[in-house]
């Protein structure tokens, strides 16, 4: 497929990989970035080049979102790979890593292959699978980590289900290390968390909601870090959301452990009070936390202790959400609102733009060894053009995802995606 | 139809108007509304003691009882309240075993709503269920208990019992004792009684106390004798037996020893202390029969009587709003 070369002129380039944030232009040829002109305009463009005048808009590397759930295979009424890809494109997300807790679970190379084939057929954005760390993501026996790696899975994780058995987890870490596979794990003490719909505290107590103390996260993370130290395996903390767990993470980092941490855009944007009158779109796993925790998480993103922000996209249809709070399914869709929500966070003045953008571009891309996530000559032309200042009002019913469970419903955000390119092809245009 | 007793007529003539469509939470009420409801309920107490108890304030109205959790006491209390006010009352008890939880909650609500009830009384095991339901129906919804959240008519009847026993609520020292963690009665009472100026204490083992309950503006005690010392009212809560036996408390006998209300512990309260319990009681677990049956201290029978009157007041207030459009 050959398209005309394109030149994006009069844009503000934000490229965390090189540390550049400033005016410039960018040339795309044959699906790759052919040139990056920092601080000026490109010279001597041939007549063949299609010139896109950005009028001062931001030009960012396409976003890399490493924690996305769809319903495919097994629950296509929630979301298909295609509907997720369309939502991602509309949100400026050009690479996603889908979670393995599908039906069947992505725990063998044939399912990895299925995801990759479906993604190629859809031909919209880059879709990569994460494999299950244990068979059936049941936490008991190791999955075929090596074969899944060969088939193309990017890391292993049991997604929402903590691997409770420390012996199993120790083996997963040790084995994955030998194959150079990154292991991700959700830190949540399963006994403290069981049945919880909210974080323990004054709010949950008043609302009569079953709750989990915030320390459940720290308790499991402390165990995980001890096993990481013991095995030397590369480890990804799947969503740190509490101040207590951040302390543990800091200690692990100070020791030089090979640990990277994510948090979700939801935990950066909301606290437990947003549950309001039992709004089930705010029911998440991990649950929304106290404002002190949210502030600590924002601080950790600013300081670089948390290097990756994920959408934690988890579609749940109306029938799973239109229930009493404790019975409703947890999770929120987020692909389409990730970038506007991040830009809104930037406008609130807490984190410099380039540092926020790093958490959704070169941060995750470098960790997983992807060529995307940078504005560099020769890199794939995965790009997003956006107006950082445009106000938007989120209307969940108008989101592209098949499920509309967005906690941002009715919220005003500041930042709008104008155009998304994958390998030089425009996959979304506002 | 019966003659309304004179006191009730006076209250009914007062042109207070209840501004809310639903009765979901004690926190939705203000002091003036509560005082009005209590005055109205006082009038209904007199009516209920007459031979002829029936009025036509709710004539033509349909009240539906929708109880997803069994409760003979509360359901019959609402049923009587509705009937004495002249409403048609229908009891729906979707058997919890045959419904697939909340999906049916909404579906049932929408179905029932299509039958054009005016007042829907709901009890459900999930916190927030009544609020969720109120968003899906066009009639007035009355929360008769939602999970561990609220039971606002219970708080109203408790306040009525106390006001009649002491002549006031402001300044009373009230200890709410037992399984506060799982108690919607406790939550509604804390909100309502604090609004009315009472000093509320919470007493129970740490395992049955909600996290950060001290931030509710209540003093929290784990020693029952200290907790009820000097109190005018000791309100016991029902404890579910399956939470004993090492789950939330080591055993029934240990629980009774430290948190069961008996004469010896009650002696630490103020001289004119009154004992309350929302029922049904576990005798010998949270309360000694000796105390529960002593009519000189126990308001437990009064509470049941006040329940009908308080619910009549709530129904009347909501129906007035329906009448006014």
mmCIF file of N, CA, C and O in Angstrom, chain B residues 241-271:
data_model
loop_
_atom_site.group_PDB
_atom_site.id
_atom_site.type_symbol
_atom_site.label_atom_id
_atom_site.label_comp_id
_atom_site.label_asym_id
_atom_site.label_seq_id
_atom_site.Cartn_x
_atom_site.Cartn_y
_atom_site.Cartn_z
ATOM 1 N N UNK B 241 -26.398 -14.668 63.721
ATOM 2 C CA UNK B 241 -25.681 -15.718 64.447
ATOM 3 C C UNK B 241 -24.513 -16.287 63.647
ATOM 4 O O UNK B 241 -23.504 -16.680 64.207
ATOM 5 N N UNK B 242 -24.642 -16.303 62.311
ATOM 6 C CA UNK B 242 -23.545 -16.885 61.526
ATOM 7 C C UNK B 242 -22.282 -16.017 61.578
ATOM 8 O O UNK B 242 -21.218 -16.445 61.162
ATOM 9 N N UNK B 243 -22.422 -14.795 62.078
ATOM 10 C CA UNK B 243 -21.221 -13.950 62.194
ATOM 11 C C UNK B 243 -20.465 -14.231 63.481
ATOM 12 O O UNK B 243 -19.387 -13.702 63.703
ATOM 13 N N UNK B 244 -21.076 -15.027 64.344
ATOM 14 C CA UNK B 244 -20.381 -15.478 65.558
ATOM 15 C C UNK B 244 -19.494 -16.644 65.165
ATOM 16 O O UNK B 244 -19.187 -16.834 64.015
ATOM 17 N N UNK B 245 -19.181 -17.457 66.139
ATOM 18 C CA UNK B 245 -18.475 -18.694 65.848
ATOM 19 C C UNK B 245 -17.153 -18.432 65.146
ATOM 20 O O UNK B 245 -16.809 -19.075 64.159
ATOM 21 N N UNK B 246 -16.448 -17.424 65.642
ATOM 22 C CA UNK B 246 -15.092 -17.197 65.148
ATOM 23 C C UNK B 246 -14.991 -16.319 63.932
ATOM 24 O O UNK B 246 -13.897 -16.003 63.493
ATOM 25 N N UNK B 247 -16.122 -15.913 63.338
ATOM 26 C CA UNK B 247 -16.037 -15.084 62.141
ATOM 27 C C UNK B 247 -15.807 -13.618 62.525
ATOM 28 O O UNK B 247 -14.763 -13.046 62.231
ATOM 29 N N UNK B 248 -16.789 -13.038 63.182
ATOM 30 C CA UNK B 248 -16.639 -11.656 63.635
ATOM 31 C C UNK B 248 -16.468 -11.582 65.154
ATOM 32 O O UNK B 248 -16.036 -10.576 65.677
ATOM 33 N N UNK B 249 -16.884 -12.612 65.819
ATOM 34 C CA UNK B 249 -16.709 -12.719 67.268
ATOM 35 C C UNK B 249 -16.435 -14.199 67.559
ATOM 36 O O UNK B 249 -16.923 -15.061 66.843
ATOM 37 N N UNK B 250 -15.643 -14.459 68.605
ATOM 38 C CA UNK B 250 -15.202 -15.845 68.828
ATOM 39 C C UNK B 250 -16.347 -16.828 69.090
ATOM 40 O O UNK B 250 -16.332 -17.937 68.572
ATOM 41 N N UNK B 251 -17.337 -16.432 69.874
ATOM 42 C CA UNK B 251 -18.424 -17.359 70.178
ATOM 43 C C UNK B 251 -19.590 -16.563 70.737
ATOM 44 O O UNK B 251 -19.440 -15.409 71.144
ATOM 45 N N UNK B 252 -20.758 -17.194 70.762
ATOM 46 C CA UNK B 252 -21.929 -16.521 71.321
ATOM 47 C C UNK B 252 -21.734 -16.202 72.787
ATOM 48 O O UNK B 252 -22.094 -15.133 73.252
ATOM 49 N N UNK B 253 -21.156 -17.171 73.511
ATOM 50 C CA UNK B 253 -21.047 -16.920 74.953
ATOM 51 C C UNK B 253 -20.040 -15.818 75.246
ATOM 52 O O UNK B 253 -20.224 -15.013 76.137
ATOM 53 N N UNK B 254 -18.945 -15.759 74.451
ATOM 54 C CA UNK B 254 -17.992 -14.671 74.671
ATOM 55 C C UNK B 254 -18.629 -13.328 74.316
ATOM 56 O O UNK B 254 -18.451 -12.330 75.008
ATOM 57 N N UNK B 255 -19.391 -13.342 73.226
ATOM 58 C CA UNK B 255 -20.044 -12.096 72.820
ATOM 59 C C UNK B 255 -20.996 -11.611 73.906
ATOM 60 O O UNK B 255 -21.004 -10.441 74.278
ATOM 61 N N UNK B 256 -21.812 -12.539 74.408
ATOM 62 C CA UNK B 256 -22.779 -12.127 75.423
ATOM 63 C C UNK B 256 -22.069 -11.607 76.663
ATOM 64 O O UNK B 256 -22.498 -10.625 77.268
ATOM 65 N N UNK B 257 -20.967 -12.236 77.004
ATOM 66 C CA UNK B 257 -20.232 -11.822 78.194
ATOM 67 C C UNK B 257 -19.784 -10.361 78.080
ATOM 68 O O UNK B 257 -19.906 -9.579 79.013
ATOM 69 N N UNK B 258 -19.301 -9.977 76.895
ATOM 70 C CA UNK B 258 -18.727 -8.630 76.780
ATOM 71 C C UNK B 258 -19.660 -7.608 76.136
ATOM 72 O O UNK B 258 -19.542 -6.422 76.387
ATOM 73 N N UNK B 259 -20.565 -8.066 75.285
ATOM 74 C CA UNK B 259 -21.408 -7.100 74.556
ATOM 75 C C UNK B 259 -22.900 -7.375 74.677
ATOM 76 O O UNK B 259 -23.708 -6.651 74.099
ATOM 77 N N UNK B 260 -23.300 -8.411 75.387
ATOM 78 C CA UNK B 260 -24.721 -8.652 75.611
ATOM 79 C C UNK B 260 -25.227 -7.712 76.698
ATOM 80 O O UNK B 260 -24.519 -7.421 77.665
ATOM 81 N N UNK B 261 -26.458 -7.232 76.529
ATOM 82 C CA UNK B 261 -27.002 -6.297 77.518
ATOM 83 C C UNK B 261 -27.714 -7.077 78.621
ATOM 84 O O UNK B 261 -28.709 -7.747 78.378
ATOM 85 N N UNK B 262 -27.166 -6.957 79.820
ATOM 86 C CA UNK B 262 -27.823 -7.570 80.981
ATOM 87 C C UNK B 262 -27.946 -6.510 82.078
ATOM 88 O O UNK B 262 -27.508 -5.384 81.911
ATOM 89 N N UNK B 263 -28.561 -6.894 83.162
ATOM 90 C CA UNK B 263 -28.786 -5.950 84.274
ATOM 91 C C UNK B 263 -27.495 -5.297 84.752
ATOM 92 O O UNK B 263 -27.450 -4.103 85.019
ATOM 93 N N UNK B 264 -26.482 -6.130 84.865
ATOM 94 C CA UNK B 264 -25.234 -5.628 85.444
ATOM 95 C C UNK B 264 -24.657 -4.512 84.578
ATOM 96 O O UNK B 264 -24.281 -3.454 85.067
ATOM 97 N N UNK B 265 -24.618 -4.736 83.252
ATOM 98 C CA UNK B 265 -24.062 -3.697 82.382
ATOM 99 C C UNK B 265 -24.985 -2.484 82.343
ATOM 100 O O UNK B 265 -24.551 -1.341 82.364
ATOM 101 N N UNK B 266 -26.298 -2.780 82.323
ATOM 102 C CA UNK B 266 -27.259 -1.681 82.214
ATOM 103 C C UNK B 266 -27.175 -0.739 83.416
ATOM 104 O O UNK B 266 -27.488 0.452 83.309
ATOM 105 N N UNK B 267 -26.720 -1.260 84.543
ATOM 106 C CA UNK B 267 -26.611 -0.435 85.744
ATOM 107 C C UNK B 267 -25.636 0.729 85.558
ATOM 108 O O UNK B 267 -25.671 1.707 86.305
ATOM 109 N N UNK B 268 -24.777 0.630 84.542
ATOM 110 C CA UNK B 268 -23.838 1.730 84.296
ATOM 111 C C UNK B 268 -24.493 2.902 83.575
ATOM 112 O O UNK B 268 -23.944 3.995 83.512
ATOM 113 N N UNK B 269 -25.665 2.667 82.986
ATOM 114 C CA UNK B 269 -26.339 3.742 82.243
ATOM 115 C C UNK B 269 -26.993 4.716 83.211
ATOM 116 O O UNK B 269 -26.934 4.527 84.428
ATOM 117 N N UNK B 270 -27.628 5.755 82.684
ATOM 118 C CA UNK B 270 -28.248 6.747 83.560
ATOM 119 C C UNK B 270 -29.477 6.122 84.238
ATOM 120 O O UNK B 270 -29.988 5.084 83.809
ATOM 121 N N UNK B 271 -29.964 6.778 85.282
ATOM 122 C CA UNK B 271 -31.013 6.179 86.116
ATOM 123 C C UNK B 271 -32.293 5.871 85.326
ATOM 124 O O UNK B 271 -32.868 4.804 85.457
#
